[in-house]
Short mmCIF file of C-alpha atoms in Angstrom, two decimals:
data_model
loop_
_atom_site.label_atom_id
_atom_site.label_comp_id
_atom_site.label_asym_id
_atom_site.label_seq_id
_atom_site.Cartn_x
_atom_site.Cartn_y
_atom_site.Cartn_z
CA UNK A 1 0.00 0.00 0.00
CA UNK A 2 2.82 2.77 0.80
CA UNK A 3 4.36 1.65 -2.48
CA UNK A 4 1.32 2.61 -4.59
CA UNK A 5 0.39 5.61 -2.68
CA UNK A 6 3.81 6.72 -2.41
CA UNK A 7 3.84 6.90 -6.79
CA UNK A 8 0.95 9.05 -7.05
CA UNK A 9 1.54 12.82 -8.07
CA UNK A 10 -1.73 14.27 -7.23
CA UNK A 11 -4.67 14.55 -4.28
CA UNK A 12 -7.26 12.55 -6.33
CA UNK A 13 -4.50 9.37 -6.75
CA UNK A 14 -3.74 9.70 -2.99
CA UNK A 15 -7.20 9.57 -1.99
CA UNK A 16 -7.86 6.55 -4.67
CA UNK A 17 -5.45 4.51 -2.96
CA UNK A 18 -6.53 5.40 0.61
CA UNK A 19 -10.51 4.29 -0.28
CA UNK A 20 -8.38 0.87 -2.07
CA UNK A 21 -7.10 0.24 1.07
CA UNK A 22 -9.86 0.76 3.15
CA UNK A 23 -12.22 -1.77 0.64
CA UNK A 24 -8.90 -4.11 1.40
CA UNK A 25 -9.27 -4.17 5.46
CA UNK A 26 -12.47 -3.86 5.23
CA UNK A 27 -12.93 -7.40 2.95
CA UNK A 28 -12.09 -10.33 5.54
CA UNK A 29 -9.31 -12.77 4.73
CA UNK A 30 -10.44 -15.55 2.18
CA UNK A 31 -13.69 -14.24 1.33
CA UNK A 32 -13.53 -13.16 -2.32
CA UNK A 33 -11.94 -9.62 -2.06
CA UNK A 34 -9.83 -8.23 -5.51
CA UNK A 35 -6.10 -7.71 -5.01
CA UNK A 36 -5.12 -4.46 -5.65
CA UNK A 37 -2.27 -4.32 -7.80
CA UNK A 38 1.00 -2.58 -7.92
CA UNK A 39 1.80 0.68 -9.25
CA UNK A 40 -0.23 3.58 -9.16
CA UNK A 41 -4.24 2.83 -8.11
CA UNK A 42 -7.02 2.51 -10.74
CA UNK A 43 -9.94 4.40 -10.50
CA UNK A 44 -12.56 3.39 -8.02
CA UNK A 45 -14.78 1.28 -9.51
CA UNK A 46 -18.64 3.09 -8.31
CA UNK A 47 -20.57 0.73 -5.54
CA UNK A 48 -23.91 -0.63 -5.68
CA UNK A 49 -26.62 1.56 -7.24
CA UNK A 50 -28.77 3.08 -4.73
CA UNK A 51 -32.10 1.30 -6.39
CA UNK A 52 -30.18 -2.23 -5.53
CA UNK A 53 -29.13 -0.95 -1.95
CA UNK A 54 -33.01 -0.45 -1.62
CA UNK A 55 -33.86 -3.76 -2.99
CA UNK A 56 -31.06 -5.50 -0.74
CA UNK A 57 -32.50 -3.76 2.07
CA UNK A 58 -36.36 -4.93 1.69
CA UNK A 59 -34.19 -8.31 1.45
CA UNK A 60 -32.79 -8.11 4.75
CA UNK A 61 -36.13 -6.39 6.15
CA UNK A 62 -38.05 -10.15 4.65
CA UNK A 63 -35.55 -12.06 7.09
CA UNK A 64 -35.53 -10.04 9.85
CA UNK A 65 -39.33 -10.46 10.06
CA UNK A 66 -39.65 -14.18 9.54
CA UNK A 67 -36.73 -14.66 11.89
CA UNK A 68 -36.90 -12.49 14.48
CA UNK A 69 -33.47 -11.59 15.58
CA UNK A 70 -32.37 -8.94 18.11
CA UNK A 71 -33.34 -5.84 17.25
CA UNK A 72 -30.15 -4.41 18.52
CA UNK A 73 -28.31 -6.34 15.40
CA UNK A 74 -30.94 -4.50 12.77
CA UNK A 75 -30.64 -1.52 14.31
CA UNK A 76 -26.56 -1.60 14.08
CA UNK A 77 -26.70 -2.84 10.69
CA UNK A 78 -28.85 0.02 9.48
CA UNK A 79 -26.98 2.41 11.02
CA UNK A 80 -23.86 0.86 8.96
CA UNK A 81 -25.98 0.73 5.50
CA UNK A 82 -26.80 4.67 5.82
CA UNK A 83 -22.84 5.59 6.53
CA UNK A 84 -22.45 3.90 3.10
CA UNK A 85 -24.89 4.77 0.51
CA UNK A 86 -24.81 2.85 -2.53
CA UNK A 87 -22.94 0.18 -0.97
CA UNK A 88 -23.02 -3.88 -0.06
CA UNK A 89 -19.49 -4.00 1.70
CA UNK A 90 -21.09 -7.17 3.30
CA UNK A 91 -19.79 -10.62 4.28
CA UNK A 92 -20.86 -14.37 3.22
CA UNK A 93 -24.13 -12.66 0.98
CA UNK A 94 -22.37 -9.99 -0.68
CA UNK A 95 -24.14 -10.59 -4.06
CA UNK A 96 -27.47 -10.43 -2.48
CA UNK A 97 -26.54 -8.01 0.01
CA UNK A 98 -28.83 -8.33 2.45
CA UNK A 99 -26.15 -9.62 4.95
CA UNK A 100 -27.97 -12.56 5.69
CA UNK A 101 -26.01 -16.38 4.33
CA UNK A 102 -28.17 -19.32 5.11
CA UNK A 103 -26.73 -23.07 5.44
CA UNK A 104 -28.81 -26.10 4.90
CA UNK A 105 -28.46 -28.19 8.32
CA UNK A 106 -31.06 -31.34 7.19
CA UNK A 107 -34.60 -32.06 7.36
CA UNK A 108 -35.91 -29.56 6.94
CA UNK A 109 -34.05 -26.81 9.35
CA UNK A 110 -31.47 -23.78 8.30
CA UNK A 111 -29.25 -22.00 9.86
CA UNK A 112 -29.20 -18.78 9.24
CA UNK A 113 -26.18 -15.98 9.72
CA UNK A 114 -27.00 -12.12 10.04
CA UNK A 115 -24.42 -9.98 9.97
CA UNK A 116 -24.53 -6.69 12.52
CA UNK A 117 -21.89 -4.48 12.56
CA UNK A 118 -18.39 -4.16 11.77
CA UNK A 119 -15.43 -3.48 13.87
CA UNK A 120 -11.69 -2.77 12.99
CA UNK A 121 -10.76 -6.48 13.00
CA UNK A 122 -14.06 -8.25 12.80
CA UNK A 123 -17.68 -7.89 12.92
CA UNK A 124 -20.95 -9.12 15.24
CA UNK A 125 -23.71 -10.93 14.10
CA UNK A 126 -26.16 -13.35 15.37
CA UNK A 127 -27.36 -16.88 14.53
CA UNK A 128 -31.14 -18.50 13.85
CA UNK A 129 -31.95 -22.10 13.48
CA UNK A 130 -35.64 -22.22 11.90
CA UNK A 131 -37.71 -25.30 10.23
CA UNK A 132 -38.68 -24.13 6.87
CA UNK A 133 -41.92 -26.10 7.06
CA UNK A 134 -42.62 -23.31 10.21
CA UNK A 135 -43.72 -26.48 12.32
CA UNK A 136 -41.15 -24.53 14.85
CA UNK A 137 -40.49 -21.48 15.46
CA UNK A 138 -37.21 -19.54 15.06
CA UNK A 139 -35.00 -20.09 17.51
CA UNK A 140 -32.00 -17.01 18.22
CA UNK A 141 -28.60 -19.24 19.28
CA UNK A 142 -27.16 -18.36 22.39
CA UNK A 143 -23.16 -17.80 21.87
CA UNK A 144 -20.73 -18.23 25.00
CA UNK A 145 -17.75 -16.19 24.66
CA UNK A 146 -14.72 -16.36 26.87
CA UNK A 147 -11.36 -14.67 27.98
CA UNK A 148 -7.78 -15.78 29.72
CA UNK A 149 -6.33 -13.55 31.57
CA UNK A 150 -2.65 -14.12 31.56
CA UNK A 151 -2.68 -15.93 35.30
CA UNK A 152 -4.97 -18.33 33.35
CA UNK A 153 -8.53 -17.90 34.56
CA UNK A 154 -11.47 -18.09 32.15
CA UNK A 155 -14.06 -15.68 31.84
CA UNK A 156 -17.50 -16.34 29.76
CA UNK A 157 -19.92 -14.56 29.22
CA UNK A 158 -23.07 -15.40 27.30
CA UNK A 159 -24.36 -13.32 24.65
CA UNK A 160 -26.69 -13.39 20.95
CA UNK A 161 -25.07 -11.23 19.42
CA UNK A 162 -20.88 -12.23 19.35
CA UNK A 163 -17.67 -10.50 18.00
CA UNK A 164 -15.92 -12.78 15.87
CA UNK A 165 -15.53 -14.78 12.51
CA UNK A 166 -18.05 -17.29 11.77
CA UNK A 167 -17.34 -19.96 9.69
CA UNK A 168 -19.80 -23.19 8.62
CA UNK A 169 -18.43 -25.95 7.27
CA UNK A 170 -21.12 -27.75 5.46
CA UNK A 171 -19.98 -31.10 5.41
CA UNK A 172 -19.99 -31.63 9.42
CA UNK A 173 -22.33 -29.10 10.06
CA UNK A 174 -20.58 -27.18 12.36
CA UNK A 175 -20.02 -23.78 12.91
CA UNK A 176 -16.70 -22.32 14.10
CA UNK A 177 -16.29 -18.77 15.55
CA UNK A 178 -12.86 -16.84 16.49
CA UNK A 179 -12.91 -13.89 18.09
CA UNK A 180 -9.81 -12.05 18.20
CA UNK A 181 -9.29 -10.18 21.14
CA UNK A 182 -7.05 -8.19 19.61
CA UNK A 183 -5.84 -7.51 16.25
CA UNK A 184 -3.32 -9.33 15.38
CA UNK A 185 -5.13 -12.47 16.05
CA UNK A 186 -2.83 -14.09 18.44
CA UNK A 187 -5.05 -14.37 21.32
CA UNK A 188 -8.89 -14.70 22.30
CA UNK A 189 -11.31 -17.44 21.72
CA UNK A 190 -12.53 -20.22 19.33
CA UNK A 191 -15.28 -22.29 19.44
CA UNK A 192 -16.66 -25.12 17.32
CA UNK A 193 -20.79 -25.42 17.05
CA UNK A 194 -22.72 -28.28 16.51
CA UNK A 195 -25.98 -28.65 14.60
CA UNK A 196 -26.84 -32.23 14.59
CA UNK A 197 -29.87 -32.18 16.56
CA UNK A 198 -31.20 -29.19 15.00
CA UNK A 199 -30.19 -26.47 17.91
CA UNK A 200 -26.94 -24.96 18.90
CA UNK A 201 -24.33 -27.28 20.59
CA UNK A 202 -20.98 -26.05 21.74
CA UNK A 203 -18.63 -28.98 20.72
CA UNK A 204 -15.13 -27.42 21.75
CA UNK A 205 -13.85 -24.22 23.43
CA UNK A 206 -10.20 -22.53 23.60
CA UNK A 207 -9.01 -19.50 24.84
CA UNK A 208 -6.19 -17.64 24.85
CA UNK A 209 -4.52 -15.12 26.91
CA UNK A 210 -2.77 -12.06 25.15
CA UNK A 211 1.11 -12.03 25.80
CA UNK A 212 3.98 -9.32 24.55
CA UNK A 213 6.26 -12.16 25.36
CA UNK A 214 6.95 -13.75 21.45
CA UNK A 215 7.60 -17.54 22.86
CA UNK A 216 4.07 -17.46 24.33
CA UNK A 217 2.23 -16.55 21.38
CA UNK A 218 -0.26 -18.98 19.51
CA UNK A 219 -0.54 -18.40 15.69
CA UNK A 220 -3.21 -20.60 15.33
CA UNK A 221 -5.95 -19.97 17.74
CA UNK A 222 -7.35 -23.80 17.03
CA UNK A 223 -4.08 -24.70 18.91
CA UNK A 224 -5.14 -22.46 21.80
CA UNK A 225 -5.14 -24.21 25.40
CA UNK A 226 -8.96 -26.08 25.92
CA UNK A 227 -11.47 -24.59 28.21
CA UNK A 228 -11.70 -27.28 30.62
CA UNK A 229 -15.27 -26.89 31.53
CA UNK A 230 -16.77 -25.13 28.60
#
């Protein structure tokens, strides 16, 4: 990024690679993002026309009121969609751009994924199971988070709306979520979700204390020390 801004000769190329590297952090690892390349930035490509922001919108509306999330999600994700007008910087259903990615978890139940807000290293959102067939209603998953301090106690605390990176892997139905606690990724929690009997089961919990020591950091927080009673 210096590299390319430090080639430009003019305000509008400086402030061309400054919104290119703000579409960069803000596009999470893995998901799809276009590399930038090297030299002098291109001209921004324009976002989402305002007519598709409004149809992504009545979108997300349709799933918030068959689903019934927390309001406190909708209400930080709208505040997010009017700070960007004309855009769908969102994660897992950027095409559709409602925010919302939904995961087939058998007979006849879904899991669905609606993304909340956005921080400088990851985002909140909040999790419903639901039975297409509407013999059940929704049900809002229940997320326990948790924290080592560096003398090695655990704290939890239970919450619907988490910080983190969700992840579903469709083949064990399972849902993974890391949440850095801070950015660099080297420390905080992960846990591993199961969906087998239709609802929310935590499978596996680590956490990891946060350390300026170098021989005590974790790269990979799957490797992080177990909760022992999760």
């Amino acid at each position: 990024f210096l590299k390319r801004r430090d080639a430009c000769d003019g305000a509008a190329c400086m402030k061309t690679a400054y919104e290119q590297r703000l579409a960069v952090l803000a596009t999470p690892s893995g998901s799809g993002g276009t590399a930038v390349p090297a030299g002098k930035p291109q001209a921004a490509k324009p976002g989402a026309s305002p007519a598709k922001s409004a149809e992504a919108l009545a979108k997300r509306q349709s799933w918030y009121e068959k689903l019934g999330w927390p309001q406190a999600c909708e209400e930080d994700f709208k505040f997010r969609f009017r700070d960007l007008p004309g855009s769908t910087k969102l994660r897992d259903a950027a095409d559709a751009g409602e925010g919302v990615a939904i995961y087939p978890l058998g007979g006849g139940r879904h899991l669905a994924i609606a993304e909340c807000d956005s921080f400088a290293y990851q985002i909140s959102f909040c999790a419903v199971v639901y039975d297409e067939t509407g013999k059940e209603p929704p049900k809002t998953v229940t997320f326990r988070q948790y924290d080592r301090d560096s003398d090695g106690t655990v704290l939890t605390d239970d919450t619907q709306i988490p910080a983190g990176w969700p992840e579903f892997d469709a083949k064990t139905k399972t849902l993974t979520v890391f949440t850095k606690a801070r950015g660099i990724g080297d420390c905080g929690s992960y846990t591993v979700y199961g969906f087998g009997s239709g609802i929310a089961e935590l499978k596996e919990a680590r956490a990891q204390a946060c350390f300026d020591d170098d021989s005590k950091i974790i790269a990979d927080p799957a490797q992080s020390p177990k909760v022992e009673k999760p």
